[in-house]
PDB file of C-alpha atoms in Angstrom:
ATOM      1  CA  UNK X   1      -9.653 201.540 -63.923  1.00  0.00           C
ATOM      2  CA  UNK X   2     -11.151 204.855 -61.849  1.00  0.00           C
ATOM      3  CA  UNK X   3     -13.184 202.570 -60.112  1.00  0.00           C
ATOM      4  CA  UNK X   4      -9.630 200.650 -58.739  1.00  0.00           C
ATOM      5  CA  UNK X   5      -7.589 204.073 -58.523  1.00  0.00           C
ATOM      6  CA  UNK X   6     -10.156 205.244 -56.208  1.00  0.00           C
ATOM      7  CA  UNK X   7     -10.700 202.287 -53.727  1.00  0.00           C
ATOM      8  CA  UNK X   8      -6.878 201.592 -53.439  1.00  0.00           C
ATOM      9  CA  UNK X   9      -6.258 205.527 -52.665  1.00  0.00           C
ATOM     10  CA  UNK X  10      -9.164 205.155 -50.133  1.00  0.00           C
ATOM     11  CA  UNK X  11      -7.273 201.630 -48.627  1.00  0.00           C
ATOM     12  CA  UNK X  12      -4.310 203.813 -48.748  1.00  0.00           C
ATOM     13  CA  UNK X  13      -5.989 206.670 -46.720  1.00  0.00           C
ATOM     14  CA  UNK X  14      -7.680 204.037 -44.524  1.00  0.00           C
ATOM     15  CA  UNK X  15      -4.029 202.666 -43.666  1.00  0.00           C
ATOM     16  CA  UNK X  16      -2.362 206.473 -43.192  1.00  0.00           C
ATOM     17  CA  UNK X  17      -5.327 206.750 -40.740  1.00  0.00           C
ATOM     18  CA  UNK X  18      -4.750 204.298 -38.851  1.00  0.00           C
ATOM     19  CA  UNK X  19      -0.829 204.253 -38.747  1.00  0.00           C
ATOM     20  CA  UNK X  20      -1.304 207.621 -37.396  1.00  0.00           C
ATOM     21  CA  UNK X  21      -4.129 206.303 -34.746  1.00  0.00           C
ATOM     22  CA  UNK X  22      -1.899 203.377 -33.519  1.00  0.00           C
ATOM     23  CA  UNK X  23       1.153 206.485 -33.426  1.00  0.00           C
ATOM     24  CA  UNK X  24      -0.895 208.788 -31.455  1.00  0.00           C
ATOM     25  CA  UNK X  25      -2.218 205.940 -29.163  1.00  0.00           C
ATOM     26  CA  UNK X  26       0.901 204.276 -28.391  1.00  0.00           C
ATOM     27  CA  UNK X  27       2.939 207.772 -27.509  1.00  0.00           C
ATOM     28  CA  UNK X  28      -0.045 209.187 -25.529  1.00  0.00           C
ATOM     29  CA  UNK X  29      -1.802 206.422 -23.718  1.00  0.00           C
ATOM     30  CA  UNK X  30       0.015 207.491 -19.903  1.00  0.00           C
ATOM     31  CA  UNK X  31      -1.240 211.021 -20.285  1.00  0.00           C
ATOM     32  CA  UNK X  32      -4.878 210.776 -21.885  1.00  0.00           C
ATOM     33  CA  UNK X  33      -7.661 208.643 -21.787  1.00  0.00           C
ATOM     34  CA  UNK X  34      -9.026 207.585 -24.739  1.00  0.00           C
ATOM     35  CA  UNK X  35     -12.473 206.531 -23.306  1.00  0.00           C
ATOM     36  CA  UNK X  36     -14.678 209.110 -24.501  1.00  0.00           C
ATOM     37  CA  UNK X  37     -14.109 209.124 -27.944  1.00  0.00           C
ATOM     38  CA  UNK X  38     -13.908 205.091 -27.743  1.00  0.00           C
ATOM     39  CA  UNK X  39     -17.529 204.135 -29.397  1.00  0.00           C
ATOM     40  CA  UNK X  40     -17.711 206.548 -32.225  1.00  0.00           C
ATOM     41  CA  UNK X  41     -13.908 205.017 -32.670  1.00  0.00           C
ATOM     42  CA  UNK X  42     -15.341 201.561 -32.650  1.00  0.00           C
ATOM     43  CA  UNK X  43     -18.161 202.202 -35.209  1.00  0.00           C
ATOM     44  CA  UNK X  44     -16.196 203.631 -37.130  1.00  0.00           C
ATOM     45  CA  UNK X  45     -13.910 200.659 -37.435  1.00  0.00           C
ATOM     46  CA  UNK X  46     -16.436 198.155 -37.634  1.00  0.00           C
ATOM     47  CA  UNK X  47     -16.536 197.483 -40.779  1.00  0.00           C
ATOM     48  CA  UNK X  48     -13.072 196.969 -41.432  1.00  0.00           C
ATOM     49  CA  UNK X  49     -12.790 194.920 -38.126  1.00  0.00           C
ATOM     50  CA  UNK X  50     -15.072 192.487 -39.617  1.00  0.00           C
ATOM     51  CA  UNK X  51     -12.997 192.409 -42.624  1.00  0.00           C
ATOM     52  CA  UNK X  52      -9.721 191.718 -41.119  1.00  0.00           C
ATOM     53  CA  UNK X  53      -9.414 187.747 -41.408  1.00  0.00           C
ATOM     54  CA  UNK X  54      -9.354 187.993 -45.221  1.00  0.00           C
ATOM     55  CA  UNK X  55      -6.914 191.138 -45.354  1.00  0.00           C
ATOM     56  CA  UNK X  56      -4.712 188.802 -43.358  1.00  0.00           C
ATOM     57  CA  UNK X  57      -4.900 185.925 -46.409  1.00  0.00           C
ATOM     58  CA  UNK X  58      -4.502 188.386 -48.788  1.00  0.00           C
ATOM     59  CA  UNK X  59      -1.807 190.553 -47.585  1.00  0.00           C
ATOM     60  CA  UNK X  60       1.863 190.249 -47.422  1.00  0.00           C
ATOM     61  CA  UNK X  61       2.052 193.442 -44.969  1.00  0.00           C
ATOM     62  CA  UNK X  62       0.436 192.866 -41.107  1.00  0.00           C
ATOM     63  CA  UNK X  63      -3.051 195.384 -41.744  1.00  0.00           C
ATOM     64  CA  UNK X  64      -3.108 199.086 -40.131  1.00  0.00           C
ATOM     65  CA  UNK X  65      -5.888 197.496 -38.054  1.00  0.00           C
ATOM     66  CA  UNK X  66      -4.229 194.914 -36.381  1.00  0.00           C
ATOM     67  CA  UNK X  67      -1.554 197.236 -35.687  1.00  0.00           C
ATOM     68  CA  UNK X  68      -3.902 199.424 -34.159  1.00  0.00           C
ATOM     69  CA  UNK X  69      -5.780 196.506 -32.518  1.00  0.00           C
ATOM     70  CA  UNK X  70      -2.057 195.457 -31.248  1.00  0.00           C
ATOM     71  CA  UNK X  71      -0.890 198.707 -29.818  1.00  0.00           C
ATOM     72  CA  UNK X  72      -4.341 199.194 -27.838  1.00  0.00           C
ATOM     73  CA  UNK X  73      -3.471 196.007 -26.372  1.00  0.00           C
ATOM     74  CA  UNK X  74      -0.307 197.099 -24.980  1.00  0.00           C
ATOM     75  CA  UNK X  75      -1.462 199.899 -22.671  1.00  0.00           C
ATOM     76  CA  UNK X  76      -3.520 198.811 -19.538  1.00  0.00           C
ATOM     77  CA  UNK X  77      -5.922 201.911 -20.033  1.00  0.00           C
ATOM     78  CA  UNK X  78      -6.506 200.748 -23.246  1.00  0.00           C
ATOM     79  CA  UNK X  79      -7.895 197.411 -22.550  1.00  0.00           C
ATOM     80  CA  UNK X  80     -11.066 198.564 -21.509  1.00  0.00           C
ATOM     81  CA  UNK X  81     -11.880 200.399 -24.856  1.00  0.00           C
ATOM     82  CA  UNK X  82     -10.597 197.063 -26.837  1.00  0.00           C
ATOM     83  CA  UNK X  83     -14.268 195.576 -27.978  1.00  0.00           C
ATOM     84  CA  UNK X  84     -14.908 191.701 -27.921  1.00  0.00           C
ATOM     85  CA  UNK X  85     -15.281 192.271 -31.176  1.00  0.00           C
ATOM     86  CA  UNK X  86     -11.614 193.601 -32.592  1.00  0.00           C
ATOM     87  CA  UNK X  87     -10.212 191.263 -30.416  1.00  0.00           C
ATOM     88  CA  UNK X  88     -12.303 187.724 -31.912  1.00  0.00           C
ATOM     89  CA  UNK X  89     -11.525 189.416 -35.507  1.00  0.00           C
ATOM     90  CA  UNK X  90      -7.573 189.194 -34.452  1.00  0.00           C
ATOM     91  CA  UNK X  91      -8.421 185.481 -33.056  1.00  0.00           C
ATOM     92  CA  UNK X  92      -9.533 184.883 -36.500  1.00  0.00           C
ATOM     93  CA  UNK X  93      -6.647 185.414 -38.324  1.00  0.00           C
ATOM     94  CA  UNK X  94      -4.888 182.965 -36.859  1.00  0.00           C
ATOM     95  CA  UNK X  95      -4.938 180.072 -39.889  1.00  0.00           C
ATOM     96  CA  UNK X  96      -2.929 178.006 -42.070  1.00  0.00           C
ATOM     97  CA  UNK X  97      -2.651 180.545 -44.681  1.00  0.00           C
ATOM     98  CA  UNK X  98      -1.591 183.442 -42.287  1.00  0.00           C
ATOM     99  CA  UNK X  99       1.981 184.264 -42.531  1.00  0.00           C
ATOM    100  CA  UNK X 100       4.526 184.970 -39.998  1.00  0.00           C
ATOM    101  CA  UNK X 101       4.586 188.471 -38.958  1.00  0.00           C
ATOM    102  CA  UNK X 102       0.797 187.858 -38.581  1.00  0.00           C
ATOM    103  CA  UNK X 103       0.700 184.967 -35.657  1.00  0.00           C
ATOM    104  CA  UNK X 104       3.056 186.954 -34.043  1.00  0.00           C
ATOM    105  CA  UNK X 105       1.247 189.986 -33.914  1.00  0.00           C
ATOM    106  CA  UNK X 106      -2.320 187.788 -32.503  1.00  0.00           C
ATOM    107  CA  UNK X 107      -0.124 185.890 -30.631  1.00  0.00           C
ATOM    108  CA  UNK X 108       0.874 189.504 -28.763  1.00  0.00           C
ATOM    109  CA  UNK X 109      -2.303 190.565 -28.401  1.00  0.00           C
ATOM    110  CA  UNK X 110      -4.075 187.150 -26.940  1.00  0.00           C
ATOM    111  CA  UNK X 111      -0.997 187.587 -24.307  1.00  0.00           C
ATOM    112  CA  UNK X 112      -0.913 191.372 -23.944  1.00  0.00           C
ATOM    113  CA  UNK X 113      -5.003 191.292 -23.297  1.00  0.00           C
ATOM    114  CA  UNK X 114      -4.319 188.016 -21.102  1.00  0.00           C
ATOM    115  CA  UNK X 115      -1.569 190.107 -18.620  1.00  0.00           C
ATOM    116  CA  UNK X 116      -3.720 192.798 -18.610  1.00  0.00           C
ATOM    117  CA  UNK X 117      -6.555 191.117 -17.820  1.00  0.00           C
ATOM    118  CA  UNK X 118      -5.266 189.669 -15.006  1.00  0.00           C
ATOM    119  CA  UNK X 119      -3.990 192.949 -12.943  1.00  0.00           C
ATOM    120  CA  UNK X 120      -7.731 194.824 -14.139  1.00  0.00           C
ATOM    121  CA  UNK X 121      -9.956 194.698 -11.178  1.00  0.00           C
ATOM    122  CA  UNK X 122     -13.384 192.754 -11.806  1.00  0.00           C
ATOM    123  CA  UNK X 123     -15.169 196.235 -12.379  1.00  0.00           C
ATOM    124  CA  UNK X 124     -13.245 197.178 -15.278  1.00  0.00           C
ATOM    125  CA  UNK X 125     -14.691 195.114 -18.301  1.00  0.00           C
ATOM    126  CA  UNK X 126     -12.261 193.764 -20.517  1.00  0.00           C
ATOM    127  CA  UNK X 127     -12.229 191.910 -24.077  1.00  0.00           C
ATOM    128  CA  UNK X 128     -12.272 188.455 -22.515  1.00  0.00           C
ATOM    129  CA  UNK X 129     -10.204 185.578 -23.942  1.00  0.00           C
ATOM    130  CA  UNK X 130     -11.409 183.400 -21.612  1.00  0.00           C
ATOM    131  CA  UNK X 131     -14.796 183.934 -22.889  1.00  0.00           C
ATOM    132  CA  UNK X 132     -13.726 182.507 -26.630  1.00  0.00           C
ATOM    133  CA  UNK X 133     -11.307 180.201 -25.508  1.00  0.00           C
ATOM    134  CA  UNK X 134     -13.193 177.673 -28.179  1.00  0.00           C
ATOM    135  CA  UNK X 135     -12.634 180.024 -31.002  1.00  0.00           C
ATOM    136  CA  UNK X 136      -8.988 180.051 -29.889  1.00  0.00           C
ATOM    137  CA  UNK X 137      -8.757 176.578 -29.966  1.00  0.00           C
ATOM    138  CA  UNK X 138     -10.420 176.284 -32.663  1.00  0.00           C
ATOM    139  CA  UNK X 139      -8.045 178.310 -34.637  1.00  0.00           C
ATOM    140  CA  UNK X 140      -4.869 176.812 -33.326  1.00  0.00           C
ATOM    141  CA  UNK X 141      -6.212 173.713 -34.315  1.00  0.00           C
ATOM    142  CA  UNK X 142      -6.688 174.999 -37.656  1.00  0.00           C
ATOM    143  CA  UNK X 143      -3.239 176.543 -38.044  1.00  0.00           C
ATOM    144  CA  UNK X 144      -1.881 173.642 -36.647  1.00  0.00           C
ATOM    145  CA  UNK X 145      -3.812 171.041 -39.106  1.00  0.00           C
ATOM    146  CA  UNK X 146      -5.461 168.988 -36.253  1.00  0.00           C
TER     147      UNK X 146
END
């Protein structure tokens, strides 16, 4: 019983986190850049990046981190701190068990990363949907039982 007090106080602290992340993100992205601190962000996450497809399954609440992943995506200077990597773990929750509020959410990113993508000069590398178009497909095909 410690053992589960302790790891749902740290998922609790883990969400807090990165509700407040996502916050500060959102209301500060047109007045500072983000960039430097990006990679320590990034391995810092990484873990529970990887673990995002099964929070979706398991979840009836849309996870902190694809919130965060979400509101990075809105912002054009944000798109070039958005790794491949949070992006294809968002792709992933797209399946038959995912709920509502959750296809929405990937469904905003793939487009929010796509508009960006498209008004980001060729310099200016970018989390690249066209570059796992097949896991996209893939996944649609799964949520859509073909």
């Amino acid at each position: 019983e410690v053992i589960e007090d302790t790891r749902k106080r740290n998922q609790n602290e883990r969400t807090l986190c990165l509700n407040v992340l996502a916050d500060i993100f959102a209301k500060y992205s047109s007045v500072f850049s983000f960039q430097e601190y990006s990679d320590r962000l990034w391995i810092c996450l990484r873990d529970v990046i990887s673990k995002l497809p099964l929070m979706v399954i398991s979840s009836d609440n849309k996870p902190s981190i694809l919130r965060f992943i979400h509101v990075l995506s809105l912002h054009h200077t944000h798109i070039s701190i958005l790794p491949n990597g949070a992006v294809v773990a968002a792709i992933k929750c797209l399946s038959r068990r995912s709920k509502a509020h959750v296809i929405e959410c990937v469904m905003d990113i793939l487009e929010n990363v796509l508009t960006q993508e498209k008004s980001m000069s060729d310099d200016v590398e970018t989390p690249g949907i066209l570059n796992n178009l097949d896991l996209v497909i893939d996944r649609f095909a799964e949520r859509l039982g073909v």
